[in-house]
Short mmCIF file of C-alpha atoms in Angstrom, two decimals:
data_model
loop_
_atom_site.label_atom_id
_atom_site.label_comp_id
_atom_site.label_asym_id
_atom_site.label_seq_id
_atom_site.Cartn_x
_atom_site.Cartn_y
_atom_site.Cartn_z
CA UNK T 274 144.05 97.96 104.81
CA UNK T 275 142.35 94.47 104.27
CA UNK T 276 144.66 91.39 104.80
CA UNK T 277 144.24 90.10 101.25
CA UNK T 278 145.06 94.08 99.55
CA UNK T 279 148.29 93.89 102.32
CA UNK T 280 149.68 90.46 100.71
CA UNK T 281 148.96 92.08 97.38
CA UNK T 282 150.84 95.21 98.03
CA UNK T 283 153.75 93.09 99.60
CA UNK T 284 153.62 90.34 96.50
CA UNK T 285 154.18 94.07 93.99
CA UNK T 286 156.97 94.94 96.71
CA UNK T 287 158.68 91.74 96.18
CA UNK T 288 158.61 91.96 92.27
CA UNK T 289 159.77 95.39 92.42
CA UNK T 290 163.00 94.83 94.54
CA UNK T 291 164.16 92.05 92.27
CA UNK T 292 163.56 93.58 89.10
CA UNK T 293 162.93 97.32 88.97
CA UNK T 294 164.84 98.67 92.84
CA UNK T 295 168.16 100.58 91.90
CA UNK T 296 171.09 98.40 93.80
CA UNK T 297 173.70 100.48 93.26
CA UNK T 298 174.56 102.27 96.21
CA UNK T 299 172.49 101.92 99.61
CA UNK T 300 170.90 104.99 99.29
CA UNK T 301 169.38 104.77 96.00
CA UNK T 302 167.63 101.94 97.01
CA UNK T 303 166.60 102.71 100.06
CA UNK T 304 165.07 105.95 98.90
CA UNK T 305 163.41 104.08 96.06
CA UNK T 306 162.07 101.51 98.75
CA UNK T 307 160.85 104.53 101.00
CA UNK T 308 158.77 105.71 97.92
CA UNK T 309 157.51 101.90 97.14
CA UNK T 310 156.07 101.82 100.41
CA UNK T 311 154.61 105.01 100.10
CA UNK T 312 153.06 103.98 96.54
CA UNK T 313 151.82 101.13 98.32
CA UNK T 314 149.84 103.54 100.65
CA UNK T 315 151.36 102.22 103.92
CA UNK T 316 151.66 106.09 106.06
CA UNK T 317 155.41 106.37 106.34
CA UNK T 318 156.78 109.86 107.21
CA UNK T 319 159.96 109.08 108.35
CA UNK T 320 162.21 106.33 107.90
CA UNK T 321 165.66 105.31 109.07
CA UNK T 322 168.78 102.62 108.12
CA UNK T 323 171.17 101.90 110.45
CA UNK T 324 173.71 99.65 109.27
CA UNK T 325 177.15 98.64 110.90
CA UNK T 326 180.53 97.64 109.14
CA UNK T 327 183.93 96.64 109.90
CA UNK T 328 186.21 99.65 109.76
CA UNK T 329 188.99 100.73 112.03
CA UNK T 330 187.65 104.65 111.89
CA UNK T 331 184.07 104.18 111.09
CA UNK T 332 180.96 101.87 112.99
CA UNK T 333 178.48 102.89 110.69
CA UNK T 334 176.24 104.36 108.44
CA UNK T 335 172.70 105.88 109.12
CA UNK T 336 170.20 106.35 106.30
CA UNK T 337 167.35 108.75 106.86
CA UNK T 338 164.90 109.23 104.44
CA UNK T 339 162.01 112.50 105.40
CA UNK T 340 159.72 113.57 102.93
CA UNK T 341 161.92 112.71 99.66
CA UNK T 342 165.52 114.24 101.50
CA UNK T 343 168.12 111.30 101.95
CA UNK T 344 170.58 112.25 104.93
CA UNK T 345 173.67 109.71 105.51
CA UNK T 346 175.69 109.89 108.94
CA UNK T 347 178.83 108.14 109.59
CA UNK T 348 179.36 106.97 113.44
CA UNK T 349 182.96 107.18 114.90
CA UNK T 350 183.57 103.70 115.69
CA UNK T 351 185.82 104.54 119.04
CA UNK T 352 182.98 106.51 120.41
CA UNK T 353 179.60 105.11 118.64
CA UNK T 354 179.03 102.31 121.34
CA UNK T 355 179.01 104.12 124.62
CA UNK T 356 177.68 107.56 122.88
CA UNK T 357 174.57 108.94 124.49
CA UNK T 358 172.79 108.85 121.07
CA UNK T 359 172.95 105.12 121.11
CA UNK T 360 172.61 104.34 124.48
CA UNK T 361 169.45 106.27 125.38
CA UNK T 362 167.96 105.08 121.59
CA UNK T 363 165.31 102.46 120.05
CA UNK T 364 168.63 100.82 118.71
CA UNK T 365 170.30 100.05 121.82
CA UNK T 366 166.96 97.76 122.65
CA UNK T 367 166.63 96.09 119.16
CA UNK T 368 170.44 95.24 119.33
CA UNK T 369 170.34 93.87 123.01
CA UNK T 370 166.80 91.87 122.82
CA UNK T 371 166.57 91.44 118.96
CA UNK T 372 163.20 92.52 118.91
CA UNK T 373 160.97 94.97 117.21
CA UNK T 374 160.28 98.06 118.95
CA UNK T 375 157.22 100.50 119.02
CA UNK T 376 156.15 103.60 120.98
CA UNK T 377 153.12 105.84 120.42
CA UNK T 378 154.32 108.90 120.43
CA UNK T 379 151.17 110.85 122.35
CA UNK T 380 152.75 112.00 125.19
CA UNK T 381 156.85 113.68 126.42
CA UNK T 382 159.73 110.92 125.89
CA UNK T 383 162.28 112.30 128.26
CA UNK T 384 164.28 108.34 128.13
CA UNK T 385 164.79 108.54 124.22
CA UNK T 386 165.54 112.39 123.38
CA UNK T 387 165.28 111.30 119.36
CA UNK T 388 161.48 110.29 119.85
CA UNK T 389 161.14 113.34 121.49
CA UNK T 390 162.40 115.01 118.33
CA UNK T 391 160.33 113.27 116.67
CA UNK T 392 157.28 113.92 118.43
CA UNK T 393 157.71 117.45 118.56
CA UNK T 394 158.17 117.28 114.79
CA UNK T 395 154.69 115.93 114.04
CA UNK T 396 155.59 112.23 114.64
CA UNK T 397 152.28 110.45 116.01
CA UNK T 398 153.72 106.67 116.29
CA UNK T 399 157.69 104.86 115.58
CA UNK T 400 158.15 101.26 115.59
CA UNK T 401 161.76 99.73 114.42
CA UNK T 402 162.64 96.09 113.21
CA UNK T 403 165.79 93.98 113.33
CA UNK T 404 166.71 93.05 110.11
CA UNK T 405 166.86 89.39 109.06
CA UNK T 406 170.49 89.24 108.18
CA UNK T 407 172.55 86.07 108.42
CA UNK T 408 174.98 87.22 110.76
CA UNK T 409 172.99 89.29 114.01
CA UNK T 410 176.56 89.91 115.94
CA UNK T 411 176.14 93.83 114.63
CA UNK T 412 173.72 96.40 114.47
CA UNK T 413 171.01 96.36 111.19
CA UNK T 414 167.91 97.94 112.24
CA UNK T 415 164.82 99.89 110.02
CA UNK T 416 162.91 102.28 111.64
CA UNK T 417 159.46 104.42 110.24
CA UNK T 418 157.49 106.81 111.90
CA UNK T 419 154.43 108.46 111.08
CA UNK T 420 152.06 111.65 111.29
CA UNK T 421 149.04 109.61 110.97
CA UNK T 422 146.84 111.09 113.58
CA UNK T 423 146.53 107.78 115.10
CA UNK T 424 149.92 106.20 114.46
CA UNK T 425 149.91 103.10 112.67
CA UNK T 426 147.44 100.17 112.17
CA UNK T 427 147.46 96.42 112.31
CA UNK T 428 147.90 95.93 109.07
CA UNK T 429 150.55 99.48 108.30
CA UNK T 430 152.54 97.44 111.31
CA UNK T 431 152.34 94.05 109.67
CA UNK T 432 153.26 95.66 105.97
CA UNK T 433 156.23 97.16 107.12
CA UNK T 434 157.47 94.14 109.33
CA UNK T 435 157.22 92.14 106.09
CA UNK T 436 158.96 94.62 103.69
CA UNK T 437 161.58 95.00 106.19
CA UNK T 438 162.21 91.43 106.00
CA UNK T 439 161.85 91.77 102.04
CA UNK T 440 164.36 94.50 101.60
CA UNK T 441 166.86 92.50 104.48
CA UNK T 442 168.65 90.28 101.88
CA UNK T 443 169.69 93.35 99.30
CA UNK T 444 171.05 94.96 102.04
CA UNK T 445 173.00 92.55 103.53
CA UNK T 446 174.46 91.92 99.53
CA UNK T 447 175.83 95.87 100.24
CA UNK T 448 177.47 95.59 104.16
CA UNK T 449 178.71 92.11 102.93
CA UNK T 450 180.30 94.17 99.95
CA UNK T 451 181.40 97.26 101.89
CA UNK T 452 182.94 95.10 104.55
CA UNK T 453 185.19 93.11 102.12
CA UNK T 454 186.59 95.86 100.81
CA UNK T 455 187.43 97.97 103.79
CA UNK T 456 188.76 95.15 104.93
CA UNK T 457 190.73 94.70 102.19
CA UNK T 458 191.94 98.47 102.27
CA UNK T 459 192.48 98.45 105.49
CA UNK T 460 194.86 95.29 105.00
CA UNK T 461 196.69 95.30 102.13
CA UNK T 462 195.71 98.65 100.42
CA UNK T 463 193.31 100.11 98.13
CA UNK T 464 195.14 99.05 95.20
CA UNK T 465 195.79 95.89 96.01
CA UNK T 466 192.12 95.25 97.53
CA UNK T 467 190.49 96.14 94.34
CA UNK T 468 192.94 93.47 92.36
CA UNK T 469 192.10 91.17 95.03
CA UNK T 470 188.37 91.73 95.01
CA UNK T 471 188.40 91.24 90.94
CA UNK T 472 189.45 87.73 91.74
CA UNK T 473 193.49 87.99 91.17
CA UNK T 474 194.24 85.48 93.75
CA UNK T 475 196.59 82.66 92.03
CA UNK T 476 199.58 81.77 94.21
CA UNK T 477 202.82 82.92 91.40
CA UNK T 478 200.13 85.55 89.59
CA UNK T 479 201.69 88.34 89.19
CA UNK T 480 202.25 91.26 86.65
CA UNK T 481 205.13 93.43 86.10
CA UNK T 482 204.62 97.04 87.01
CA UNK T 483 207.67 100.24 87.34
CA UNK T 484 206.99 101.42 90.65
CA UNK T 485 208.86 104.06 92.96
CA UNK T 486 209.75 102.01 95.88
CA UNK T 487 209.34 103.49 99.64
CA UNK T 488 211.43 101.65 102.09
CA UNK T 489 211.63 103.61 106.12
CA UNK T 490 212.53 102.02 109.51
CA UNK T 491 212.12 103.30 113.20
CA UNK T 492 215.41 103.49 114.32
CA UNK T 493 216.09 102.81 118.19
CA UNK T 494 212.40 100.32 117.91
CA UNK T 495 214.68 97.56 119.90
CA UNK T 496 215.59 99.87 122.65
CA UNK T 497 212.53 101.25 122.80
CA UNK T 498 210.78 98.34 123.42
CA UNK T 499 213.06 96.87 125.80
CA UNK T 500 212.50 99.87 127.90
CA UNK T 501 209.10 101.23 127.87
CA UNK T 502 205.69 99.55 128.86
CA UNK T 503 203.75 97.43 126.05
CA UNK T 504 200.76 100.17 125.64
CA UNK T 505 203.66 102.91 124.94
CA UNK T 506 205.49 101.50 122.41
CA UNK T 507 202.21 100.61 120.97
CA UNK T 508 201.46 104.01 121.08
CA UNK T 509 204.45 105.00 119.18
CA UNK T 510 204.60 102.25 116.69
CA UNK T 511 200.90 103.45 115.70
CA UNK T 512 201.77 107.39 115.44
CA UNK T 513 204.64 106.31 113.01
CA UNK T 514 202.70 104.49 111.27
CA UNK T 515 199.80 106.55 110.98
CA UNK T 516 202.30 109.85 109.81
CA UNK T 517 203.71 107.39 106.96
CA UNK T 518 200.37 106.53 105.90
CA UNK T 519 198.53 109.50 105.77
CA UNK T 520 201.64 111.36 103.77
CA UNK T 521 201.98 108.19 100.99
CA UNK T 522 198.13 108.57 100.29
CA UNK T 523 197.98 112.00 100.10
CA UNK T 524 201.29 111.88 97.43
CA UNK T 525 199.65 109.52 95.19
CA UNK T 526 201.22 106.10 96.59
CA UNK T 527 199.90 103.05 98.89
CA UNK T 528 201.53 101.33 101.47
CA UNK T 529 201.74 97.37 101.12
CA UNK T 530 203.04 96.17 104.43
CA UNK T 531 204.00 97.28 107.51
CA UNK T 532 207.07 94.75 109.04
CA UNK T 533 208.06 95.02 112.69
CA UNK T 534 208.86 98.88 112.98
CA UNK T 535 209.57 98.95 109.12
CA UNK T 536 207.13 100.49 105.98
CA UNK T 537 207.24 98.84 102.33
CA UNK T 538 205.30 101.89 100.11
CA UNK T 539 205.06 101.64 96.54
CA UNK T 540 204.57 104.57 94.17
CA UNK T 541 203.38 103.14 90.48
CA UNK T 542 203.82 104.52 87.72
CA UNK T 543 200.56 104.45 85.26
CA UNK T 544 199.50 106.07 82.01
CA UNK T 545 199.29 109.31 83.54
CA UNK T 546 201.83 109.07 85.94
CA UNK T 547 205.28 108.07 83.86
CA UNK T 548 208.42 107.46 85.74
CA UNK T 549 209.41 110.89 86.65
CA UNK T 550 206.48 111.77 88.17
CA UNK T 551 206.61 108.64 90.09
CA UNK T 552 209.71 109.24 91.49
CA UNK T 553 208.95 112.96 92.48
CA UNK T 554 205.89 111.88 94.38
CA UNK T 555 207.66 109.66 96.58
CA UNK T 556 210.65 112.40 97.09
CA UNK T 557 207.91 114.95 97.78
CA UNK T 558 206.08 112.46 100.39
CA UNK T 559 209.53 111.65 101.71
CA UNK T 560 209.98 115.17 102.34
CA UNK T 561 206.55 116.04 104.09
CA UNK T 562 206.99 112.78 106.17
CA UNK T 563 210.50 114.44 107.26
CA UNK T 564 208.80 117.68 108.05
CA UNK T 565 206.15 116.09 110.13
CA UNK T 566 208.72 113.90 112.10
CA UNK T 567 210.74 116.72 113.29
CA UNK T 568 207.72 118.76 114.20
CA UNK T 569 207.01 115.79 116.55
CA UNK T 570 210.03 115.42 117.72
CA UNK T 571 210.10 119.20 119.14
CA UNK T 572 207.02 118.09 120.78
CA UNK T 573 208.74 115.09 122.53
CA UNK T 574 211.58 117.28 123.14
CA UNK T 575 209.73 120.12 124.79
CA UNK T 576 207.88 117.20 126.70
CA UNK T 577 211.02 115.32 128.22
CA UNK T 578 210.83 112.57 125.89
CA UNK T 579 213.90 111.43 123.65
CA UNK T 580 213.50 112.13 119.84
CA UNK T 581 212.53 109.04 117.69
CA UNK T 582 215.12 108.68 114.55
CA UNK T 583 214.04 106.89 111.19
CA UNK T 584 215.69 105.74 108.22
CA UNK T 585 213.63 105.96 104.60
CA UNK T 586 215.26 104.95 101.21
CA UNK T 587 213.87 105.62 97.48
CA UNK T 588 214.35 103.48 94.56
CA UNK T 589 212.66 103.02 91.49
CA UNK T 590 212.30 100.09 88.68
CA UNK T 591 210.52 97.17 88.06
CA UNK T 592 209.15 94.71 90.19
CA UNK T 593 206.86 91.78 89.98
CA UNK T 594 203.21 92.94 91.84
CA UNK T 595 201.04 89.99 93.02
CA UNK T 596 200.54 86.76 95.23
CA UNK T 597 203.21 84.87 96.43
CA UNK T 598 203.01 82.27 99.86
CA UNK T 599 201.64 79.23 100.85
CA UNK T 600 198.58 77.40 99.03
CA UNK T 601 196.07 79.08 101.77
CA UNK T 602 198.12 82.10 102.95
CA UNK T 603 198.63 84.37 100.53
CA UNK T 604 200.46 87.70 100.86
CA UNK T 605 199.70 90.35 98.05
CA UNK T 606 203.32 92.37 97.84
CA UNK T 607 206.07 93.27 95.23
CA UNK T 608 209.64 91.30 94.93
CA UNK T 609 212.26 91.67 92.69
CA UNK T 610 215.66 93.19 92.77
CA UNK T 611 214.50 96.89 92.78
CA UNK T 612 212.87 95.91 96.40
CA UNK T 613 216.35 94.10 97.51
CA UNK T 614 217.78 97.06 96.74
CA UNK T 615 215.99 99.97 98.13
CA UNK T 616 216.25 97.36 101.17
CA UNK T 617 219.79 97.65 101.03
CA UNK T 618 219.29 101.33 100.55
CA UNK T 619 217.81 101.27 103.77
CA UNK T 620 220.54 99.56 105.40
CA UNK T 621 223.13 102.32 104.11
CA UNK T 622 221.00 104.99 105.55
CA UNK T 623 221.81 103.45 109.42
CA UNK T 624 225.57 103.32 108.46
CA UNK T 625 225.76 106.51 107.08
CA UNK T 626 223.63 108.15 109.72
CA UNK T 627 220.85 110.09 107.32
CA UNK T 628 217.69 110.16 107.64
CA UNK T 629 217.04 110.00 103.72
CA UNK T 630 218.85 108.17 100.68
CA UNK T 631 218.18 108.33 97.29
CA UNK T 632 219.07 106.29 94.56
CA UNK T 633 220.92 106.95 91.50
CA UNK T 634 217.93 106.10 89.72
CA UNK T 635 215.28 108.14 91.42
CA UNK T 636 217.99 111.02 91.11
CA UNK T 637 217.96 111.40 87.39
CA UNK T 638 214.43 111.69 87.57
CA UNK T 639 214.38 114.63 89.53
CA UNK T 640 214.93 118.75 88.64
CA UNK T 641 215.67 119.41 92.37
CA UNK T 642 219.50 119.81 94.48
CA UNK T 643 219.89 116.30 95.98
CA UNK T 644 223.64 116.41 98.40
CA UNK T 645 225.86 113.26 96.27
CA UNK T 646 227.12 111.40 99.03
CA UNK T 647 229.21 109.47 96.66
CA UNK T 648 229.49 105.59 95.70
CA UNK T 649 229.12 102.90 98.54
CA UNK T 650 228.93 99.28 98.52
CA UNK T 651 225.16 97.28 99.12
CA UNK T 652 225.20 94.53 100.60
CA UNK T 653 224.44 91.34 97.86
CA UNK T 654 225.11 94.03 95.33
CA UNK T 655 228.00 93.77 92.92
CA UNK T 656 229.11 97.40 92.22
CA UNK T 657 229.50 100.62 94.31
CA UNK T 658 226.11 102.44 94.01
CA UNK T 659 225.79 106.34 93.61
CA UNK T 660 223.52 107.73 96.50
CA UNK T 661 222.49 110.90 97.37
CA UNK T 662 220.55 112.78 100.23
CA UNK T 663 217.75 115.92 100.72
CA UNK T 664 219.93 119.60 100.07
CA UNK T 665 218.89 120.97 103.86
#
């Protein structure tokens, strides 16, 4: 391919990213870049996208485009780094030296079992390139191999350096993107991300919402941490946490904040989800989180260990949802006197040694047998309120 043809072909490459690519998702682009390239008659076979993020579960995502099939992988982020995938891979060396990477695929490659795959596949020649983001502290690497009898040529090599380095800034738009919000999820909350991410970030903005309110404690925390080692009250804390979380997402509700050994969940109600069925989704989550911490606690039972207690209290009402804090620390939560209250709730629950209390006003909501324990006095609240508990 002459020099002159090459800049040509890259100039159309160029035009087409800014004004005809697809940019919605990664994939759509990066198969419509794999078929550019193709158009542009540069011999690609194969090609592969490895991009990393910022996620607690998740390093990263790996594109891999073959004859018109897309493929997208996910990489366990506790095991990615010291998996032997990565470590005996063309990745490994582009993320340690920052360099391109190229092997001629004529003979065995024992060192890099993917090649091999490759190779035995068809695959005549693989390079891979860095790509030029801004910030180089994690892994963004293209890769294309070829069936070309004799791999690639001079000029193949030097069109697909340059259209990586074309297609690097698009990309980068997308991580940039997907790491804000996971961030954001992983933070404050799906919910509460997306507001944030559509620019809702005025210290005193807020909006009224009605909300089933999801208040629980770890009971015996202090003690707990006075007596065990750092890494195993760790430990617990996390499990606790992780039990609440994954039973308020999967009834419908978020959780906002996590405060020493204490969980602030919130439940909204929404034009398909009125008050009632607000309130039964956190009663039915309070429920399944109950089941699941006494099935651990026959664990820690059977193991020696001493069962871990908790505390949860429902409420529902209105509450104001949105920024409150200091000029540059923000904190995205609800306040209001239905979140004093299920607070106080909480409180109650210690005294009167249940695990569960329910407020008068999440009771009327409900068609199930609650146990009335009768009226009692909350703290900072005027009257006796009527509370109730789970029917065993």
């Amino acid at each position: 391919m002459a020099r002159s043809r090459l800049m040509k072909r890259m100039e159309d490459l160029s035009l087409w990213l800014a004004d005809e690519a697809p940019h919605d998702t990664v994939g759509e682009l990066f198969t419509g870049f794999c078929r550019a390239i193709i158009r542009f008659e540069v011999p690609i076979w194969r090609a592969s996208l490895g991009l990393e993020i910022l996620h607690p579960e998740v390093s990263g995502w790996q594109h891999v485009w073959t004859d018109e099939n897309l493929s997208v992988h996910a990489a366990d982020r506790a095991t990615a780094p010291t998996s032997e995938s990565y470590l005996n891979s063309p990745t490994r060396l582009v993320d340690e030296t920052g360099r391109p990477f190229r092997r001629l695929l004529e003979t065995p490659c024992p060192d890099m079992p993917l090649l091999e795959e490759l190779r035995l596949a068809g695959a005549t020649d693989y390079v891979m390139y860095p790509l030029s983001f801004l910030d180089q502290t994690r892994t963004a690497v293209i890769s294309f191999a070829t069936r070309q009898a004799q791999g690639f040529d001079t000029a193949s090599l030097e069109a697909l350096a340059l259209s990586a380095r074309l297609l690097s800034p698009y990309l980068e738009r997308h991580v940039l993107r997907r790491i804000a919000v996971d961030l954001l999820d992983t933070y404050v909350g799906p919910r509460t991300g997306q507001r944030i991410i559509e620019g809702r970030v005025d210290r005193g903005a807020v909006e009224m919402i009605e909300a089933a309110i999801w208040f629980a404690d770890l009971r015996g925390f202090t003690l707990l941490s006075e007596q065990a080692p750092i890494p195993e009250v760790l430990a617990h804390l996390n499990a606790w946490f992780g039990t609440i979380g994954e039973v308020v997402e999967a009834h419908g509700g978020e959780v906002l904040k996590f405060i020493g050994d204490a969980v602030l969940a919130i439940f909204p109600t929404s034009g398909e989800h009125n008050r009632t069925a607000a309130c039964r989704k956190a009663l039915a989550a309070a429920q399944a989180f109950c089941q699941r911490a006494e099935a651990e606690n026959v664990l820690r039972r059977s193991s020696g260990r001493p069962p871990l207690a908790h505390g949860l209290a429902l409420h529902v009402g209105e509450v104001a949802y949105g920024n409150v804090g200091a000029p540059h620390r923000l904190d995205f939560t609800v306040i209001g006197p239905a979140v004093n209250r299920a607070s106080r709730l909480l409180d109650l629950a210690k005294r009167l040694d249940q695990q569960v209390l329910v407020s008068h006003a999440v009771a009327r909501e409900l068609d199930q047998p609650l146990v009335d324990l009768g009226r009692h006095q909350l703290r900072d609240v005027e009257k006796p309120q009527r509370v109730f508990t789970l029917a065993l």
